[in-house]
Coordinates of C-alpha atoms in Angstrom, one line a residue:
X1078 CA 0.1 0.1 0.0
X1079 CA 0.9 3.7 -0.6
X1080 CA 0.3 6.9 0.9
X1081 CA -0.1 10.2 -0.7
X1082 CA 0.1 13.1 1.6
X1083 CA -0.8 16.2 0.2
X1084 CA -0.8 19.5 2.1
X1085 CA -4.0 21.4 1.6
X1086 CA -3.9 24.9 0.3
X1087 CA -0.4 24.8 1.0
X1088 CA 0.8 28.4 0.6
X1089 CA -2.4 29.6 2.2
X1090 CA -2.0 27.2 5.2
X1091 CA 1.9 28.4 5.7
X1092 CA 0.5 31.9 6.2
X1093 CA -2.1 31.0 8.4
X1094 CA 0.3 29.3 10.9
X1095 CA 1.7 32.5 11.8
X1096 CA -1.4 34.2 11.8
X1097 CA -4.4 32.4 13.5
X1098 CA -6.9 34.7 13.0
X1099 CA -6.8 33.7 9.3
X1100 CA -7.9 30.3 9.8
X1101 CA -11.3 31.0 8.8
X1102 CA -10.8 33.9 6.8
X1103 CA -10.4 33.9 3.3
X1104 CA -6.4 34.0 2.1
X1105 CA -4.8 34.2 -1.4
X1106 CA -1.3 34.2 -2.4
X1107 CA 0.1 36.0 -5.4
X1108 CA 2.8 35.0 -7.8
X1109 CA 6.1 37.1 -8.6
X1110 CA 5.9 40.8 -8.8
X1111 CA 2.1 40.1 -7.2
X1112 CA 0.8 39.4 -10.9
X1113 CA -1.8 36.5 -10.3
X1114 CA -3.5 34.7 -7.7
X1115 CA -1.4 31.5 -7.2
X1116 CA -2.9 29.9 -4.2
X1117 CA -6.5 30.3 -2.7
X1118 CA -8.0 29.3 0.5
X1119 CA -11.4 27.4 0.5
X1120 CA -13.4 30.5 1.6
X1121 CA -11.4 32.2 -1.2
X1122 CA -12.4 29.5 -3.7
X1123 CA -16.1 29.8 -2.7
X1124 CA -16.0 33.4 -3.6
X1125 CA -15.4 32.7 -7.2
X1126 CA -11.7 33.7 -7.5
X1127 CA -10.1 31.8 -10.1
X1128 CA -6.7 30.4 -10.1
X1129 CA -4.4 32.5 -12.2
X1130 CA -6.7 35.6 -12.0
X1131 CA -4.6 39.0 -12.4
X1132 CA -4.3 40.6 -9.5
X1133 CA -5.6 43.8 -10.6
X1134 CA -8.5 42.7 -11.8
X1135 CA -9.9 40.9 -8.7
X1136 CA -8.2 43.3 -6.5
X1137 CA -11.8 45.2 -5.6
X1138 CA -13.2 42.1 -4.9
X1139 CA -10.7 41.0 -2.4
X1140 CA -10.9 44.4 -0.6
X1141 CA -14.7 44.4 -0.5
X1142 CA -14.7 40.8 1.0
X1143 CA -11.8 41.5 3.5
X1144 CA -9.9 39.0 1.8
X1145 CA -5.9 38.8 3.1
X1146 CA -3.4 39.2 0.7
X1147 CA 0.2 37.8 0.2
X1148 CA 3.1 38.2 -1.9
X1149 CA 4.8 34.5 -2.4
X1150 CA 7.6 33.8 0.5
X1151 CA 9.4 30.8 -1.1
X1152 CA 11.5 30.9 2.0
X1153 CA 8.8 30.3 4.3
X1154 CA 7.2 27.7 2.2
X1155 CA 10.2 25.9 1.5
X1156 CA 11.1 25.8 5.1
X1157 CA 7.5 24.6 6.1
X1158 CA 8.0 21.9 3.4
X1159 CA 10.9 20.7 5.0
X1160 CA 9.3 20.3 8.6
X1161 CA 6.4 18.2 7.2
X1162 CA 8.6 15.8 5.3
X1163 CA 10.6 15.2 8.3
X1164 CA 7.7 14.2 10.1
X1165 CA 6.4 12.2 7.5
X1166 CA 10.0 10.7 7.5
X1167 CA 9.4 9.1 10.6
X1168 CA 5.9 7.2 9.7
X1169 CA 7.5 5.0 7.0
X1170 CA 10.7 3.1 5.8
X1171 CA 10.6 4.9 2.4
X1172 CA 9.6 8.5 1.7
X1173 CA 9.5 9.9 -2.1
X1174 CA 9.3 13.6 -2.3
X1175 CA 7.0 14.5 -5.3
X1176 CA 6.4 18.3 -4.9
X1177 CA 7.0 21.0 -2.4
X1178 CA 3.7 20.1 -0.7
X1179 CA 3.2 16.5 -1.9
X1180 CA 5.1 13.2 -1.2
X1181 CA 4.6 9.3 -1.5
X1182 CA 5.2 7.1 1.6
X1183 CA 5.2 3.3 1.7
X1184 CA 2.5 1.6 3.9
X1185 CA 3.5 -1.9 3.5
X1186 CA 3.0 -3.9 6.7
X1187 CA 1.1 -0.9 8.7
X1188 CA -2.1 -3.3 8.9
X1189 CA -5.3 -3.4 7.0
X1190 CA -8.7 -1.9 6.8
X1191 CA -9.5 0.2 10.4
X1192 CA -6.1 -0.1 11.6
X1193 CA -4.4 1.3 8.3
X1194 CA -7.0 4.3 8.4
X1195 CA -6.2 4.8 12.0
X1196 CA -2.4 4.6 11.7
X1197 CA -2.9 7.3 8.6
X1198 CA -5.3 9.7 11.1
X1199 CA -2.2 9.4 13.5
X1200 CA 0.3 10.8 10.6
X1201 CA -2.4 13.6 9.5
X1202 CA -2.7 14.7 13.2
X1203 CA 0.9 14.5 14.1
X1204 CA 1.9 16.7 11.2
X1205 CA -1.1 19.3 12.1
X1206 CA -0.1 19.2 15.8
X1207 CA 3.8 19.5 14.8
X1208 CA 3.4 22.4 11.9
X1209 CA 0.0 23.7 11.9
X1210 CA -0.4 22.5 8.1
X1211 CA -3.6 20.3 7.6
X1212 CA -2.8 17.4 5.4
X1213 CA -4.9 14.8 3.4
X1214 CA -3.8 11.2 3.2
X1215 CA -4.6 9.2 0.1
X1216 CA -3.9 5.5 0.8
X1217 CA -4.6 2.7 -2.0
X1218 CA -2.4 -0.2 -3.6
X1219 CA -0.7 1.9 -6.7
X1220 CA 0.2 5.9 -6.5
X1221 CA -2.2 6.5 -9.1
X1222 CA -4.7 5.4 -7.0
X1223 CA -3.5 7.0 -3.9
X1224 CA -3.6 10.2 -5.8
X1225 CA -7.3 9.4 -6.7
X1226 CA -7.8 9.0 -3.1
X1227 CA -6.3 12.0 -1.8
X1228 CA -8.4 13.8 -4.3
X1229 CA -11.8 12.5 -2.6
X1230 CA -10.2 13.1 0.9
X1231 CA -9.9 16.8 0.4
X1232 CA -13.2 17.2 -0.6
X1233 CA -15.3 15.4 1.6
X1234 CA -14.6 16.3 5.3
X1235 CA -16.3 13.2 6.4
X1236 CA -13.5 11.0 5.6
X1237 CA -11.5 12.8 8.7
X1238 CA -8.3 13.8 6.4
X1239 CA -7.8 10.0 5.3
X1240 CA -9.2 8.2 2.3
X1241 CA -8.6 4.6 1.7
X1242 CA -9.1 2.5 -1.7
X1243 CA -8.3 -1.1 -0.6
X1244 CA -11.0 -2.9 -2.0
X1245 CA -12.2 -3.5 -6.1
X1246 CA -15.6 -1.9 -4.7
X1247 CA -14.1 1.1 -3.5
X1248 CA -11.8 1.6 -6.8
X1249 CA -14.8 1.1 -9.1
X1250 CA -16.6 3.8 -7.1
X1251 CA -13.9 6.2 -7.0
X1252 CA -13.0 5.8 -10.6
X1253 CA -16.6 5.9 -11.9
X1254 CA -16.8 9.7 -10.6
X1255 CA -13.6 11.1 -11.3
X1256 CA -13.2 12.9 -14.8
X1257 CA -10.6 11.3 -16.8
X1258 CA -9.0 14.7 -17.3
X1259 CA -7.9 14.4 -13.1
X1260 CA -6.1 11.6 -13.6
X1261 CA -2.8 11.8 -12.8
X1262 CA -0.4 11.3 -15.7
X1263 CA -3.0 12.2 -18.7
X1264 CA -2.4 15.9 -19.7
X1265 CA -4.7 18.4 -21.2
X1266 CA -4.2 17.1 -24.7
X1267 CA -4.7 13.4 -24.2
X1268 CA -7.6 14.0 -22.0
X1269 CA -8.8 15.9 -24.9
X1270 CA -8.0 13.1 -27.0
X1271 CA -9.6 10.7 -25.0
X1272 CA -13.0 12.5 -24.5
X1273 CA -13.4 13.0 -28.3
X1274 CA -13.4 9.0 -28.5
X1275 CA -15.9 8.5 -25.5
X1276 CA -13.7 8.4 -22.6
X1277 CA -15.1 10.5 -20.1
X1278 CA -14.1 8.8 -16.5
X1279 CA -10.9 7.2 -15.1
X1280 CA -13.2 4.0 -14.9
X1281 CA -13.6 4.2 -19.0
X1282 CA -10.1 4.6 -19.3
X1283 CA -9.3 1.8 -16.9
X1284 CA -11.7 -0.4 -19.0
X1285 CA -10.0 0.0 -22.3
X1286 CA -7.5 -2.6 -23.8
X1287 CA -3.7 -2.3 -23.2
X1288 CA -3.0 -2.1 -26.9
X1289 CA -5.6 0.6 -27.7
X1290 CA -3.9 2.7 -24.8
X1291 CA -0.6 2.1 -26.2
X1292 CA -1.2 3.3 -29.6
X1293 CA -2.9 6.4 -28.2
X1294 CA -0.8 7.2 -25.1
X1295 CA 2.5 5.3 -25.7
X1296 CA 4.1 3.4 -22.8
X1297 CA 3.5 5.8 -20.0
X1298 CA -0.1 6.0 -20.8
X1299 CA -0.2 2.2 -20.3
X1300 CA 1.8 2.5 -16.8
X1301 CA -1.1 4.8 -15.9
X1302 CA -3.7 2.5 -17.1
X1303 CA -2.2 -0.3 -15.3
X1304 CA -2.2 1.8 -12.1
X1305 CA -5.9 2.6 -12.2
X1306 CA -6.5 -1.3 -12.4
X1307 CA -4.3 -1.9 -9.4
X1308 CA -1.2 -2.6 -10.8
X1309 CA 1.6 -1.1 -9.1
X1310 CA 4.3 0.2 -11.8
X1311 CA 5.3 3.9 -11.5
X1312 CA 8.6 4.7 -9.6
X1313 CA 9.0 8.4 -9.0
X1314 CA 12.7 8.2 -9.6
X1315 CA 12.1 6.7 -13.1
X1316 CA 9.8 9.6 -14.4
X1317 CA 11.1 11.1 -17.6
X1318 CA 13.5 13.8 -17.1
X1319 CA 12.6 17.3 -18.1
X1320 CA 14.4 17.7 -21.7
X1321 CA 14.5 21.5 -21.0
X1322 CA 14.6 23.8 -18.2
X1323 CA 13.6 27.1 -18.1
X1324 CA 14.1 30.1 -15.3
X1325 CA 12.6 33.4 -16.1
X1326 CA 11.1 36.5 -14.4
X1327 CA 9.1 39.6 -15.3
X1328 CA 10.1 42.9 -13.9
X1329 CA 8.5 45.2 -11.8
X1330 CA 7.3 48.7 -12.7
X1331 CA 8.8 50.1 -16.0
X1332 CA 11.4 47.1 -16.5
X1333 CA 15.0 47.4 -16.6
X1334 CA 16.9 49.5 -18.7
X1335 CA 21.0 49.0 -17.4
X1336 CA 22.8 46.2 -18.6
X1337 CA 24.3 45.4 -15.1
X1338 CA 20.7 44.9 -13.7
X1339 CA 19.7 42.3 -16.8
X1340 CA 23.3 40.9 -16.4
X1341 CA 22.6 39.9 -12.6
X1342 CA 19.1 38.7 -13.4
X1343 CA 20.2 36.5 -16.1
X1344 CA 23.4 35.4 -14.6
X1345 CA 21.0 34.7 -11.5
X1346 CA 18.8 32.6 -13.8
X1347 CA 21.3 30.5 -15.5
X1348 CA 22.8 29.3 -12.1
X1349 CA 19.3 28.6 -10.9
X1350 CA 19.5 26.4 -14.4
X1351 CA 22.6 24.8 -13.3
X1352 CA 21.2 23.9 -9.9
X1353 CA 18.1 21.9 -11.4
X1354 CA 20.2 20.2 -14.3
X1355 CA 22.2 18.7 -11.3
X1356 CA 19.2 17.7 -9.3
X1357 CA 18.2 15.8 -11.9
X1358 CA 21.6 14.5 -12.9
X1359 CA 21.5 16.1 -16.5
X1360 CA 23.5 18.1 -18.4
X1361 CA 22.7 20.3 -21.0
X1362 CA 24.3 20.7 -24.8
X1363 CA 22.6 24.5 -25.4
X1364 CA 21.8 27.5 -23.6
X1365 CA 19.6 30.5 -24.7
X1366 CA 19.1 33.8 -23.1
X1367 CA 16.0 36.0 -23.8
X1368 CA 14.7 39.4 -22.8
X1369 CA 12.0 41.4 -24.2
X1370 CA 10.0 44.4 -23.8
X1371 CA 6.4 44.8 -22.9
X1372 CA 4.1 44.5 -25.5
X1373 CA 1.8 46.8 -24.1
X1374 CA 3.7 50.0 -24.2
X1375 CA 3.2 51.8 -27.2
X1376 CA 5.3 54.8 -26.3
X1377 CA 8.7 53.0 -27.5
X1378 CA 9.6 50.5 -30.4
X1379 CA 9.3 46.8 -29.1
X1380 CA 12.6 45.1 -28.8
X1381 CA 13.6 41.3 -28.4
X1382 CA 17.0 39.6 -27.2
X1383 CA 17.3 36.1 -28.3
X1384 CA 20.9 34.3 -28.5
X1385 CA 21.9 30.8 -28.1
X1386 CA 24.8 29.5 -27.3
X1387 CA 26.1 25.6 -27.5
X1388 CA 28.7 23.6 -25.7
X1389 CA 31.1 21.1 -27.1
X1390 CA 30.7 18.9 -24.0
X1391 CA 27.4 18.8 -22.3
X1392 CA 27.6 20.7 -18.9
X1393 CA 25.6 21.4 -15.9
X1394 CA 28.6 23.4 -14.3
X1395 CA 27.3 26.8 -13.0
X1396 CA 30.4 28.6 -14.2
X1397 CA 30.4 27.4 -17.5
X1398 CA 26.4 28.4 -17.8
X1399 CA 26.6 31.8 -16.3
X1400 CA 29.5 32.8 -18.4
X1401 CA 27.8 31.6 -21.6
X1402 CA 24.4 33.4 -20.4
X1403 CA 26.3 36.6 -19.8
X1404 CA 28.2 36.4 -23.1
X1405 CA 25.2 36.3 -25.0
X1406 CA 23.6 38.8 -23.2
X1407 CA 26.3 41.5 -24.0
X1408 CA 26.5 40.2 -27.4
X1409 CA 23.2 41.4 -28.1
X1410 CA 23.3 44.5 -26.1
X1411 CA 22.3 47.6 -27.8
X1412 CA 23.2 50.4 -24.8
X1413 CA 22.1 51.4 -21.5
X1414 CA 18.7 53.4 -21.5
X1415 CA 17.9 52.2 -24.8
X1416 CA 15.0 49.5 -24.0
X1417 CA 13.1 48.4 -21.0
X1418 CA 13.1 45.3 -20.6
X1419 CA 9.8 43.7 -19.0
X1420 CA 10.9 40.0 -19.0
X1421 CA 14.2 38.0 -19.0
X1422 CA 15.2 34.5 -18.9
X1423 CA 17.5 31.6 -19.5
X1424 CA 16.6 27.9 -21.2
X1425 CA 18.9 25.2 -21.0
X1426 CA 17.7 22.6 -23.5
X1427 CA 19.0 19.2 -25.2
X1428 CA 19.8 17.8 -21.9
X1429 CA 20.9 13.9 -21.6
X1430 CA 21.8 12.1 -18.3
X1431 CA 25.1 13.0 -16.5
X1432 CA 26.4 9.8 -16.9
X1433 CA 26.0 9.7 -20.6
X1434 CA 27.9 12.7 -21.6
X1435 CA 30.0 12.3 -24.3
X1436 CA 33.6 13.8 -24.0
X1437 CA 36.0 15.5 -26.1
X1438 CA 39.4 14.3 -26.5
X1439 CA 40.6 18.2 -26.7
X1440 CA 38.4 19.2 -23.7
X1441 CA 40.5 22.0 -21.8
X1442 CA 38.4 21.7 -18.8
X1443 CA 39.3 19.7 -16.1
X1444 CA 35.8 18.2 -15.4
X1445 CA 36.9 16.1 -12.4
X1446 CA 38.4 19.3 -10.7
X1447 CA 35.2 21.2 -11.8
X1448 CA 32.6 18.5 -10.3
X1449 CA 34.7 18.9 -7.3
X1450 CA 34.3 22.6 -6.8
X1451 CA 30.4 22.2 -7.6
X1452 CA 29.8 19.8 -4.9
X1453 CA 32.0 21.7 -2.4
X1454 CA 29.5 24.7 -3.1
X1455 CA 26.3 23.0 -3.4
X1456 CA 27.6 21.5 0.2
X1457 CA 28.0 25.0 1.3
X1458 CA 24.5 26.5 0.2
X1459 CA 22.7 23.4 1.5
X1460 CA 24.2 24.0 4.9
X1461 CA 24.0 27.7 5.0
X1462 CA 21.1 28.6 2.9
X1463 CA 20.9 28.9 -1.1
X1464 CA 23.1 31.8 -2.7
X1465 CA 25.6 31.9 0.3
X1466 CA 28.2 31.1 -2.2
X1467 CA 27.8 32.4 -5.4
X1468 CA 29.3 34.3 -8.7
X1469 CA 30.4 37.9 -8.2
X1470 CA 28.3 38.7 -11.4
X1471 CA 25.0 37.5 -10.1
X1472 CA 25.0 40.3 -7.5
X1473 CA 22.7 41.1 -4.7
X1474 CA 19.4 41.2 -6.7
X1475 CA 18.7 44.2 -5.5
X1476 CA 18.7 45.8 -8.8
X1477 CA 15.8 43.4 -10.2
X1478 CA 14.3 42.4 -7.0
X1479 CA 10.5 41.2 -7.3
X1480 CA 7.6 43.5 -6.2
X1481 CA 6.3 41.9 -3.1
X1482 CA 4.2 44.5 -1.3
X1483 CA 2.2 42.0 0.9
X1484 CA 5.2 39.9 1.8
X1485 CA 5.0 37.6 5.2
X1486 CA 8.0 37.6 7.4
X1487 CA 10.4 34.6 7.2
X1488 CA 9.3 33.4 10.5
X1489 CA 11.5 30.4 10.4
X1490 CA 14.6 31.1 8.6
X1491 CA 15.4 34.8 9.6
X1492 CA 16.5 35.4 13.4
X1493 CA 15.6 39.0 12.8
X1494 CA 11.9 38.3 11.7
X1495 CA 11.0 35.5 14.2
X1496 CA 7.7 35.7 15.8
X1497 CA 7.4 38.0 18.6
X1498 CA 5.1 36.9 21.8
X1499 CA 4.0 39.7 24.3
X1500 CA 2.9 38.2 27.8

């Protein structure tokens, strides 16, 4: 049996932990630069606030209904996620974190029926008591069915935070009511294809023939099909790696006009791409830098920077990627103050597994030494916080920092912002 622990409205719940007065009030969290709504409490959802709604459009509604609004505080959310995962780890011999607010746990040997359900409720209560974050636990014989169980556990309070699919009757009942578009592993495009062929629910999908599924959805779809039928065959570590990684950001107000500002941003984006590549044990053979002005400004001509650099040997090294990104930007730069860039980013692509990199006989770089330096920097940053050691060209971020007018304090990661209690 597998469990999927899914934190409820995670970003909003993190904000509520340190402000108990908000536990029954509507709360929303905004994206970078306070652009769009990316998280909503149940109360905010009931008001009809849509996910991704531009903040300026819903601001009158939020103010009229006294909705608590917060800028994204990823330092807080990341630390609260770490605390949840540490507590979860005490209840299972195997924990597989899937995202910032989700993790699969192995529950083999922890009982059946009411014993397993009671154990699940102990997990949920322990996390709530230890962190203040409400969690729903879906339990089933496969990871995909555990996702289905968590789906229903969130929507029906009667489950008490734990939904268990442990029989054929429960499996059939759960799949009959679940739209095929909501099945983990079936994307929007495939869902549209299935619905056009009369497959509307997860149960419809599970009753198809394996050959039919393989022709339409390839081997990945077959795995999902088998999981819905009760056969465990998906390993999180075996999920496909990303073929490309993009790190980008929109800039506040009128945008950036100075090269040093855009340079700092691009260098930081390249460093983030390097970290993400190493996390999935990949290397890239090409990098693209882009920056463009706002398409809504009519007082200035539009302008776009887009330049690609290729690597003779695929790499994930931060120094190589940052240097290539900065050089690409400098090659396209037309002068300070000439353009107001509203967004910039870095894309690394043509990726391969780090163990499958084709070496070059005349490679001037000592790859072994480079890898040891990268490992040492990663270790320092892991202990002391991301960005403790960084390249000088990344700067401090002050010249292009995000707009965060509704930011909450970093209660758990900054001693200067620790919560104060008056007795």
